XYZ file of C-alpha atoms in Angstrom:
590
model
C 23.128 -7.455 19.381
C 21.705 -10.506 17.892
C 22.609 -12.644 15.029
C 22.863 -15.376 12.821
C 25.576 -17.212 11.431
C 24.583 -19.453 7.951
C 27.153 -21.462 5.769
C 26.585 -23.359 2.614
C 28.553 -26.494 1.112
C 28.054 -27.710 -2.273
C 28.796 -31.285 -0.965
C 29.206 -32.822 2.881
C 31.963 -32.483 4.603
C 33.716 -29.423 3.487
C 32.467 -26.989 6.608
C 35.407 -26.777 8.688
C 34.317 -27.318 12.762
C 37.539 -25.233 13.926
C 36.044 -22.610 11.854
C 33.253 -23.060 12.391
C 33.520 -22.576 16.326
C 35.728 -19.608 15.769
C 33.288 -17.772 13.891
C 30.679 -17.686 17.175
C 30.592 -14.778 18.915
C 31.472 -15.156 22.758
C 29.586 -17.320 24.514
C 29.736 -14.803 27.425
C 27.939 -11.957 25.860
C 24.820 -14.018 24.527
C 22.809 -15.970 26.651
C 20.599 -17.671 24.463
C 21.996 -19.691 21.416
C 20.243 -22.024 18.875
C 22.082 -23.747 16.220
C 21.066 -26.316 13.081
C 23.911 -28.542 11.702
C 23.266 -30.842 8.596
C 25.852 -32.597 6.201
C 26.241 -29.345 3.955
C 24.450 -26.731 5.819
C 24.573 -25.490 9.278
C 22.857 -22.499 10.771
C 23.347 -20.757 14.358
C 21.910 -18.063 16.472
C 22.695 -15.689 19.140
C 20.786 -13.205 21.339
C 21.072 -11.273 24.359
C 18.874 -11.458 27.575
C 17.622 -8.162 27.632
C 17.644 -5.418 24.030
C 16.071 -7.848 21.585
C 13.083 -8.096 19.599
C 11.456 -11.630 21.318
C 11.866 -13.318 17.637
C 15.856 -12.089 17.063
C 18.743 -14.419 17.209
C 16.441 -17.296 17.551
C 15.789 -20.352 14.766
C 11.892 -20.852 13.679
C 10.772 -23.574 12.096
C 7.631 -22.045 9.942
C 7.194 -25.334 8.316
C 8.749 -28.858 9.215
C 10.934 -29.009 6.099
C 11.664 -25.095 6.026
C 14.387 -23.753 9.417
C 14.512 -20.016 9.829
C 17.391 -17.436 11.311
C 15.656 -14.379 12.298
C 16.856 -10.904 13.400
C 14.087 -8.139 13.845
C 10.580 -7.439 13.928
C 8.034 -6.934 11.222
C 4.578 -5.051 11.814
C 0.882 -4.213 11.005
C -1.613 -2.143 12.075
C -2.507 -5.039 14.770
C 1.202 -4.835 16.017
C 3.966 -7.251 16.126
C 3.500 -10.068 12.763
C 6.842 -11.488 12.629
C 5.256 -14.970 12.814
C 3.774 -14.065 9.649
C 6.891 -12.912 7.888
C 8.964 -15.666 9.135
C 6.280 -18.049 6.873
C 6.458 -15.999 4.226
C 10.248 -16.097 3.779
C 10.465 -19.686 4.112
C 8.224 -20.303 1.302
C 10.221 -22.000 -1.286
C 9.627 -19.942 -4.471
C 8.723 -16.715 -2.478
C 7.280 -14.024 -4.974
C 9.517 -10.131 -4.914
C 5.883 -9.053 -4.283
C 5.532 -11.111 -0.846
C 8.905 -10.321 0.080
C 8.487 -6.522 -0.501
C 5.295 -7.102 1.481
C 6.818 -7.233 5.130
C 6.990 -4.297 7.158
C 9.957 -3.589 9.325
C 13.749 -4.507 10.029
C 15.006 -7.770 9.411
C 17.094 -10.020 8.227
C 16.792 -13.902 7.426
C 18.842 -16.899 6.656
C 16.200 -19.745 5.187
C 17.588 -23.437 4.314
C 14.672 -25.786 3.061
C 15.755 -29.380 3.442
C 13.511 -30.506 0.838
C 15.130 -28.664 -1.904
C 18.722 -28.495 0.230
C 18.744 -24.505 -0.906
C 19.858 -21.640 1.128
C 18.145 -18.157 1.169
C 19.490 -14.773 2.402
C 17.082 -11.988 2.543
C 17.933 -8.419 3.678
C 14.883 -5.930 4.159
C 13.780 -3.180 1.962
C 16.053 -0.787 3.441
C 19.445 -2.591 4.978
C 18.471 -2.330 8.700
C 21.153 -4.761 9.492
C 23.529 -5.254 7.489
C 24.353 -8.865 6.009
C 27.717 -9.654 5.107
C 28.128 -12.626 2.496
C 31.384 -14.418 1.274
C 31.800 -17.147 -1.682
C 35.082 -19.363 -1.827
C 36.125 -22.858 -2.386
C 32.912 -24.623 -2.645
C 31.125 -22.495 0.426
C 28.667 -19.802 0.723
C 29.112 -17.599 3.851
C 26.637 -14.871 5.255
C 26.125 -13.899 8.316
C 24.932 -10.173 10.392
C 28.499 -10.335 11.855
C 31.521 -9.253 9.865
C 33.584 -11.223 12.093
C 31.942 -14.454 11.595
C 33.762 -14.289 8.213
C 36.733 -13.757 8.989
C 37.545 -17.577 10.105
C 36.695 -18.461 6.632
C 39.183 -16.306 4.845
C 42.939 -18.090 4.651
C 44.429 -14.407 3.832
C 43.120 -11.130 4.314
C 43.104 -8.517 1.775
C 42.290 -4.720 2.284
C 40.015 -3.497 -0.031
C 41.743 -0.354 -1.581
C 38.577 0.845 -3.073
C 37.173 1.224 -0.130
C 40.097 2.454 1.665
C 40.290 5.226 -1.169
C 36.761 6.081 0.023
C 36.695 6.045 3.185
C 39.781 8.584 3.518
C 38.161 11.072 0.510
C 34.314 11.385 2.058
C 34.054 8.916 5.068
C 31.605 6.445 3.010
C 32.278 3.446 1.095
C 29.518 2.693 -1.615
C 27.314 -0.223 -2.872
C 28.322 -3.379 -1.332
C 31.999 -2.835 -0.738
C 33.668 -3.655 2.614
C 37.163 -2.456 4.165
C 38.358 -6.320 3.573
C 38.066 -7.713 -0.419
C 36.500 -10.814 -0.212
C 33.936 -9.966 2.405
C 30.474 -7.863 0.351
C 27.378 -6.551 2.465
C 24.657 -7.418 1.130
C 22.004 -4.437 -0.603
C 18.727 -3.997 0.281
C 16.102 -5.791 -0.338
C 18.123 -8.720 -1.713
C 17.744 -11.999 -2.034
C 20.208 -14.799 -2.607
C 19.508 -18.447 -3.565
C 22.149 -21.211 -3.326
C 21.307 -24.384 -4.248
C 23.287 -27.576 -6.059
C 22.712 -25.073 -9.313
C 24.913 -22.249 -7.684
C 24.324 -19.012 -6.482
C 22.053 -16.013 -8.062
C 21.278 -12.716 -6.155
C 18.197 -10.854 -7.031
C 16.902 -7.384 -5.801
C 12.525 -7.811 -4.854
C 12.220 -4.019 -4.907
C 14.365 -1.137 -5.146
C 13.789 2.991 -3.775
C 12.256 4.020 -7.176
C 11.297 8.041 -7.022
C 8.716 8.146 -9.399
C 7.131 11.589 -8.873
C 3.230 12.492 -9.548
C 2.627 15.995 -10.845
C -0.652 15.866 -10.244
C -0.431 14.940 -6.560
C -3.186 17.452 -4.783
C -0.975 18.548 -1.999
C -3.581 19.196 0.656
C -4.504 15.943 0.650
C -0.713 14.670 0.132
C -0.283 16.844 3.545
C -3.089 15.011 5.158
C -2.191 11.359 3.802
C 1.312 12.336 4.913
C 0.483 12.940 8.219
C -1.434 9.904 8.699
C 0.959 7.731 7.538
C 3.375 8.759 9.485
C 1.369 9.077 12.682
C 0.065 5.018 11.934
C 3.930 4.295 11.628
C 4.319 5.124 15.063
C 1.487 3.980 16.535
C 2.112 0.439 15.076
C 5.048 0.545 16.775
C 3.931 1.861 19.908
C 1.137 -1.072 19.852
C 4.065 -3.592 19.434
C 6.674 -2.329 21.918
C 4.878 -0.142 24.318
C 8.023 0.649 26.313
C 9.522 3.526 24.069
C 12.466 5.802 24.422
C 13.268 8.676 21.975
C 16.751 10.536 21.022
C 15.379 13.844 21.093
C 17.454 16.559 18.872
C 16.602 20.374 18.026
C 15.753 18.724 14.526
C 12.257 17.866 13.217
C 12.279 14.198 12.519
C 12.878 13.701 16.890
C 10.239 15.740 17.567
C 7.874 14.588 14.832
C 8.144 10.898 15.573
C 7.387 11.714 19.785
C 4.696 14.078 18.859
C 3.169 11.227 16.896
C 2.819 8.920 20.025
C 0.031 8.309 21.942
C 0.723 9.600 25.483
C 4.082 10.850 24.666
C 4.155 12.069 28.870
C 4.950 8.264 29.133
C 7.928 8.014 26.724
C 11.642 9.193 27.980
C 13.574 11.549 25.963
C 17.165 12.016 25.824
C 19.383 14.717 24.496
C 22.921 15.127 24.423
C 25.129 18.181 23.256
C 27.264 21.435 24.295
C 25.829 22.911 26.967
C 24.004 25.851 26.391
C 23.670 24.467 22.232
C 20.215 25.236 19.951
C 19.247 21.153 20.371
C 19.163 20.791 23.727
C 17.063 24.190 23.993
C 14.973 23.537 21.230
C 14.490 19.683 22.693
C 13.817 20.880 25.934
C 11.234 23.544 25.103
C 9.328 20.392 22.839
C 9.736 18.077 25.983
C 8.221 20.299 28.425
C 5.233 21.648 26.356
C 4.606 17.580 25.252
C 4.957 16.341 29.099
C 7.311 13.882 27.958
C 9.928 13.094 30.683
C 13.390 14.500 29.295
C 16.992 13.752 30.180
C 19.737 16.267 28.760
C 23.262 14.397 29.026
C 26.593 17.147 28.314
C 29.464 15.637 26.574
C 32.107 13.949 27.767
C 34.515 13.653 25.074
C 36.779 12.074 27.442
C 34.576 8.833 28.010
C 34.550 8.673 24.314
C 38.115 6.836 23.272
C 36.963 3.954 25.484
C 33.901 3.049 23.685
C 35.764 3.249 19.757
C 37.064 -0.029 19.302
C 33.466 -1.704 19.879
C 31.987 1.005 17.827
C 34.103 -0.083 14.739
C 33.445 -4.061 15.796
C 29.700 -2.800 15.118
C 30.387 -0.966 11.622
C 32.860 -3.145 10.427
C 35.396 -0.175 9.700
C 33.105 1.879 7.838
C 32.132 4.269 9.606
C 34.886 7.077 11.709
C 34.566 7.169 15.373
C 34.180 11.126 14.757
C 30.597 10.360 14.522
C 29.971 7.674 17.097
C 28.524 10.245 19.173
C 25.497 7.790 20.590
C 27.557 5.046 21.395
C 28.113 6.391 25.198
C 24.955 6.690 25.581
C 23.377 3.708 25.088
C 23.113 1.996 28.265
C 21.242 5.247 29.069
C 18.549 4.361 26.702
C 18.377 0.545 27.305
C 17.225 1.317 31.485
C 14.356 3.343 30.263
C 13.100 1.562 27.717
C 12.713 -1.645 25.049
C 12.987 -0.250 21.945
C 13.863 3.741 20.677
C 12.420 5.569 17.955
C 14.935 6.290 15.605
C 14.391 9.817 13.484
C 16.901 7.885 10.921
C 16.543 8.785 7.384
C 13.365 11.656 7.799
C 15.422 14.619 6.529
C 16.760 12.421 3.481
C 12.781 10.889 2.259
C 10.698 14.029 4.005
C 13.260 17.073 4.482
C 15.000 17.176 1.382
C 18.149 17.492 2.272
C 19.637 15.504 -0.961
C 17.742 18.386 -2.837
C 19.593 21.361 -4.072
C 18.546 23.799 -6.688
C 21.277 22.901 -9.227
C 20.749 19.655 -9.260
C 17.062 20.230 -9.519
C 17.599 21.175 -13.241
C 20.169 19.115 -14.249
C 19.392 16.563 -17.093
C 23.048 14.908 -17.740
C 23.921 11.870 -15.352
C 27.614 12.389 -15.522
C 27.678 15.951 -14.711
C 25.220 15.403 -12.112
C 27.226 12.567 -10.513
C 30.389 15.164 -10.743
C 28.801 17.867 -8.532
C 28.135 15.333 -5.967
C 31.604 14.465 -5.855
C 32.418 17.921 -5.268
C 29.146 18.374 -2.462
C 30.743 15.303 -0.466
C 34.625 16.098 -0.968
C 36.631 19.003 -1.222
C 39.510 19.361 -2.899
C 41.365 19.198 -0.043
C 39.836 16.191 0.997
C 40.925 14.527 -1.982
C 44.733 15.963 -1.836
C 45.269 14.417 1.543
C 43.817 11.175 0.277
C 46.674 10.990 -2.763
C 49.153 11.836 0.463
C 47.716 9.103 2.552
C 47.734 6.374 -0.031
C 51.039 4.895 -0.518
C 49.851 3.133 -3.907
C 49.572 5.560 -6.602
C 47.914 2.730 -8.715
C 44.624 2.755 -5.726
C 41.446 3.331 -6.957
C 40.271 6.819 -7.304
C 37.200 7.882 -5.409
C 36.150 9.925 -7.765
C 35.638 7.594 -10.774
C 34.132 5.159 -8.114
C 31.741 7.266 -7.176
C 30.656 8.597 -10.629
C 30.709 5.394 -12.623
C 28.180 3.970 -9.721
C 26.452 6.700 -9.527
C 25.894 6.450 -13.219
C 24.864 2.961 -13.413
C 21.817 3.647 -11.558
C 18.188 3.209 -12.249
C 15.475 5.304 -12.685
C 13.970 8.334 -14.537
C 15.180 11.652 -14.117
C 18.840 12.766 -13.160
C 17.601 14.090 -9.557
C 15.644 11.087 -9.326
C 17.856 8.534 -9.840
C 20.493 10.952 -7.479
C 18.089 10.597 -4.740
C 17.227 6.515 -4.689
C 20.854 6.165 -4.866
C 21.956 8.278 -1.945
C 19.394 6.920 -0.225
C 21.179 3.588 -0.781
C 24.604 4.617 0.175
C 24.580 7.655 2.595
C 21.819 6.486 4.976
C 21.399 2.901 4.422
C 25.224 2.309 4.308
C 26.454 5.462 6.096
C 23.789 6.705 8.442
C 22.480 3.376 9.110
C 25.774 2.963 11.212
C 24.412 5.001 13.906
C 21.562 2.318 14.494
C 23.887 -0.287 14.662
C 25.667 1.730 17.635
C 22.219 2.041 18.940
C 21.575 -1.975 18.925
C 24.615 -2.459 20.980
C 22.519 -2.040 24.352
C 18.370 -1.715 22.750
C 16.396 -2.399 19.387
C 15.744 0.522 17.142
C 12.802 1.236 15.081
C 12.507 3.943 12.031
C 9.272 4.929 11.463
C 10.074 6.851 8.769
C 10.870 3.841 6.658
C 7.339 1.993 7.042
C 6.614 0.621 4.013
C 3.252 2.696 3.529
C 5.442 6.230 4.405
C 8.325 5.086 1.975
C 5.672 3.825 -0.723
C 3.977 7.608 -0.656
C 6.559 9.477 -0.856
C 8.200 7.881 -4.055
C 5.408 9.693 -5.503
C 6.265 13.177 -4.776
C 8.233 15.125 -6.873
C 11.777 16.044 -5.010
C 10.786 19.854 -6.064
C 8.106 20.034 -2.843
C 10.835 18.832 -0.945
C 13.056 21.770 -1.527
C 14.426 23.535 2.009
C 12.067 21.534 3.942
C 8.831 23.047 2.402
C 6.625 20.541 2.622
C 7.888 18.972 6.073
C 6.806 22.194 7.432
C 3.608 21.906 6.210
C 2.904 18.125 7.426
C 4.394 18.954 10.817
C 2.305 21.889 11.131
C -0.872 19.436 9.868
C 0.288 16.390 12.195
C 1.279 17.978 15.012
C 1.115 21.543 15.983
C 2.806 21.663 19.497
C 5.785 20.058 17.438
C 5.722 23.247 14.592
C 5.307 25.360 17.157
C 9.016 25.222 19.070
C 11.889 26.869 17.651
C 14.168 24.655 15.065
C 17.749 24.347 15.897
C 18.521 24.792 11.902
C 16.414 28.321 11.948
C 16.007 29.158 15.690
C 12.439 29.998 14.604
C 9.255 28.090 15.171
C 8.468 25.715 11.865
C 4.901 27.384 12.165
C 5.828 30.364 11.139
C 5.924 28.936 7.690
C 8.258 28.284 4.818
C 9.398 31.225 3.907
C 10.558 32.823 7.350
C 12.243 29.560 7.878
C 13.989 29.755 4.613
C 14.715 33.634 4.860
C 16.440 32.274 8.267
C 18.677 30.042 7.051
C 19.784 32.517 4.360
C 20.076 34.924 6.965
C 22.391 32.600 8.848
C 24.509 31.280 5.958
C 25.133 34.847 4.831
C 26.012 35.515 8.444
C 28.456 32.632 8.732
C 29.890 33.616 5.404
C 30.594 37.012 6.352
C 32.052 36.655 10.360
C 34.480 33.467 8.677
C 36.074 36.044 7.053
C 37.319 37.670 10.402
C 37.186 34.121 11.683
C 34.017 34.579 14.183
C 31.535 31.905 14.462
C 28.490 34.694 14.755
C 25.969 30.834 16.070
C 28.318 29.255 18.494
C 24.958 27.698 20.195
C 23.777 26.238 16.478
C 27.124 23.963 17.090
C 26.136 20.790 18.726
C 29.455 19.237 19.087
C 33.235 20.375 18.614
C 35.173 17.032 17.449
C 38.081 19.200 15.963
C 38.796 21.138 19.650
C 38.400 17.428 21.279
C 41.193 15.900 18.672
C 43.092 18.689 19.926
C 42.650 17.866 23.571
C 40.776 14.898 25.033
C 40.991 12.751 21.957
C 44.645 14.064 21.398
C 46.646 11.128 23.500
C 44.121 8.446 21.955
C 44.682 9.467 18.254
C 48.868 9.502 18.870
C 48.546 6.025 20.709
C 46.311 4.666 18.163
C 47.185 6.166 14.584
C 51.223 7.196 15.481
C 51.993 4.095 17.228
C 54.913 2.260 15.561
C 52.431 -0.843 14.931
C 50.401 1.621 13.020
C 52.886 3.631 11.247
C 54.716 0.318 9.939
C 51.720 -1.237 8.417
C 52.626 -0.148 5.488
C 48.718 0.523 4.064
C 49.108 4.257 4.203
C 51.918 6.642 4.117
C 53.225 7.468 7.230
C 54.571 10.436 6.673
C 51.232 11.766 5.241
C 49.739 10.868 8.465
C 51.649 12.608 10.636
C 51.708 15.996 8.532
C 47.503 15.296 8.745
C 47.971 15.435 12.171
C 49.900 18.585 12.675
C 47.787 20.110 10.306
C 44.878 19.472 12.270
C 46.896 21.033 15.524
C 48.081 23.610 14.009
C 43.988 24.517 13.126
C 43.150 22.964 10.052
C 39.832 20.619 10.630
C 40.540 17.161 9.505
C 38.544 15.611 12.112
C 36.694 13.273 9.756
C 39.605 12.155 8.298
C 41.645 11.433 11.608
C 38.337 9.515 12.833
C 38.354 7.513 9.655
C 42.255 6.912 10.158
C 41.216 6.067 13.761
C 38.416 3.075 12.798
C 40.826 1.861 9.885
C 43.320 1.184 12.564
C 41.174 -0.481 15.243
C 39.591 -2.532 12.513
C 43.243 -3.534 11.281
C 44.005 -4.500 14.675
C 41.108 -6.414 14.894
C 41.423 -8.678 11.918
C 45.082 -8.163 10.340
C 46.938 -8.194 13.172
């Protein structure tokens, strides 16, 4: 994946060259590199041959005075203007307005010499992630965690985020697994100069919701929004590839292409599982040329340890489920089409009846607490943690939660999972993806994301008025079974919803005499494979001595997690959290 690499000194000579060469990433797996070096500011970039935007890991000079380093690709309705965006960002006084302006996923380091100031900028929505550390006299960011690490004299764990990770899989805000290393929030920007350091936000996810929205034409606008997100996209990188699921943001985002019969798609599951089915049946009726590839859980273990170099330890190798599958992708195509974040800003799925109605913050920020983390959950956190001092997850989450902008309760709830669970959380999964091949998310285009702020989260409810866009935008796409329902969309909101009550009460009732009455609805078993194929990994990995002496996390606790889990208890998210903390300890502590 490509990168950039920018340090900051308030006066010459304090960048340090040994760390500064051990900070590069291997010359070996990059084949182009640029690099700037001045007295107190040097810059450097990396790329691969093949899987990059043509702009990414390279330095542009927009202006003579003004040096650029650039990862991704910004768009309009004429295609690829990263040019464009590159000038604007190196503008020395560049307005929130211009900088909320740019379309697409990127991320920019900006030094004008005139001025001798440093810029970071992230994009609207965290595409990559930008880590940034501040000691003694030097300002370090970079889109590779490990580029920090030279730059630290000790390492610290962040318990926080340890505390978090263990209770719901996440951490929050800008928090990493190490203290002294933050990633950077959306659409920020950071100026360092001779005068220090500030950090301003140009825009923020502000759900500002219009009762008066007509919502035939908010169907219609919808739909042709989305379907110009696409083809903007399409007219930049015409060499596409799609992840096709049984879901609706897969299918919506291929059936939104112009000759889709040209575009590979790729599914992986069970055999025999609802989203292969479902995919297939959308494939075949679209003419797009599909690919179904079965698990192989035991391919998986081999692939971990770069997964959690990508996602810095936040994110458990339980749900690295693309990473295999990448190099798949990357010999069909450029760039995929990534169905990341639909179901959160279209589907609804942060919308739940309760919360719907509820006007206090606090309780609010309490039953999502409860929605991400059973008690359970947060019992065999107090086991794990050895400190009984270490932050509690709960308080984290509700006094962040809290502190959040906006109007109403379910509002504010919304921008701010939006933040954390899919730009921190589900974000990791394009990160996997950029290991081999550049992702785009047409769902976050600035003109989709700017529309629906408007509409109040009520519409949103169950997937109500997804249905109706899909059935608006494209009807071949409505008209295939969901994997959620097992019904066609088409048939309307309330069949699908009566469906899914049909199938919770049905799960409800058969757990009770422990039958799973949808085995084919289950897309992936991670709990049978950490009792088999992932079985000998986990005990070499988590209940090695190295491990178990580390002293971060009670030992004891771990192995009673583990026999809990054989003996048919699902922890699998916590053992594939315990599984990327350890990697990622190995990887920097050790």
């Amino acid at each position: 994946m490509s990168g950039w690499l920018a340090v900051w000194s308030h006066e010459s000579g304090l960048i340090d060259d040994a760390s500064w060469h051990a900070a590069s990433p291997p010359s070996t797996d990059y084949s182009h590199h640029d690099e700037y070096v001045s007295p107190n500011v040097r810059l450097k970039t990396w790329r691969r041959a093949t899987g990059e935007f043509i702009s990414s890991g390279k330095l542009i000079w927009p202006h003579e005075s003004s040096c650029v380093a650039w990862v991704g690709q910004t768009l309009d309705d004429s295609g690829e203007v990263t040019n464009h965006a590159q000038f604007l960002v190196s503008i020395n006084g560049v307005s929130p307005a211009m900088a909320a302006s740019i379309n697409g996923p990127f991320a920019a380091a900006v030094y004008d010499q005139i001025s001798n100031q440093l810029r970071v900028l992230t994009d609207r929505h965290r595409h990559y992630p930008v880590y940034f550390l501040q000691k003694s006299g030097l300002c370090i960011a970079s889109t590779r965690y490990q580029s920090l690490l030279p730059w630290i004299g000790s390492l610290a764990v962040n318990k926080s985020a340890i505390s978090l990770l263990l209770r719901c899989g996440e951490c929050l805000d800008t928090m990493t697994v190490l203290s002294d290393i933050q990633m950077l929030p959306s659409a920020t920007m950071i100026t360092i100069s001779d005068r220090g350091v500030s950090s301003n936000r140009y825009w923020r996810m502000n759900f500002e919701p219009d009762f008066d929205l007509d919502r035939s034409q908010l169907v219609d606008e919808l739909a042709h929004s989305m379907s110009q997100s696409v083809r903007r996209i399409q007219t930049a990188n015409p060499r596409l590839s799609v992840p096709l699921s049984g879901g609706l943001d897969s299918r919506f985002i291929l059936g939104m292409c112009s000759h889709p019969d040209e575009i590979n798609s790729f599914t992986w599951g069970d055999k025999g599982c609802r989203d292969i089915s479902c995919a297939e049946s959308f494939a075949s009726r679209i003419g797009a040329p599909h690919h179904v590839e079965p698990w192989q859980p035991d391919t998986f273990p081999d692939h971990w340890a770069e997964g959690v170099e990508l996602t810095a330890g936040n994110f458990g190798i339980r749900d690295m489920y693309v990473l295999p599958y990448v190099s798949l992708l990357a010999r069909h195509a450029d760039v995929t089409l990534n169905g990341y974040a639909g179901d959160a800003l279209l589907g609804g799925n942060f919308v739940i009846r309760s919360w719907l109605k509820q006007q206090n913050m606090e309780m609010l920020a309490n039953q999502t607490w409860r929605w991400r983390v059973t008690k359970d959950d947060d019992e065999w956190a107090d086991q794990l943690l050895n400190d009984k001092g270490a932050p509690n997850g709960h308080a984290l989450w509700v006094e962040s939660l809290t502190k959040s902008e906006g109007a109403r309760p379910i509002d504010r709830l919304h921008a701010w999972l939006f933040e954390n669970r899919v730009e921190r959380f589900t974000n990791c999964g394009s990160m996997l993806l950029r290991s081999g091949i550049e992702t785009h998310a047409p769902f976050c285009d600035n003109n989709v994301i700017d529309l629906l702020q408007r509409v109040p989260l009520e519409l949103k409810y169950k997937h109500r008025l997804y249905i109706d866009v899909l059935k608006r935008a494209c009807p071949v796409a409505a008209g295939v079974p969901w994997q959620r329902t097992g019904i066609p969309p088409s048939l309307g909101y309330w069949p699908n919803i009566a469906s899914m009550a049909f199938h919770r009460g049905m799960r409800i009732v058969a757990g009770r005499f422990g039958i799973d009455p949808f085995p084919a609805m289950k897309v992936a078993d991670s709990a049978s494979w950490f009792r088999g194929h992932w079985k000998r990994p986990f005990e070499r990995i988590v209940l090695s001595d190295r491990s178990l002496s580390r002293g971060l996390l009670n030992p004891d606790a771990m192995r009673k997690a583990w026999q809990a889990h054989q003996d048919g208890a699902d922890l699998s998210r916590l053992l594939g959290v315990l599984i990327s903390l350890e990697l990622f300890f190995e990887k920097t502590l050790d």
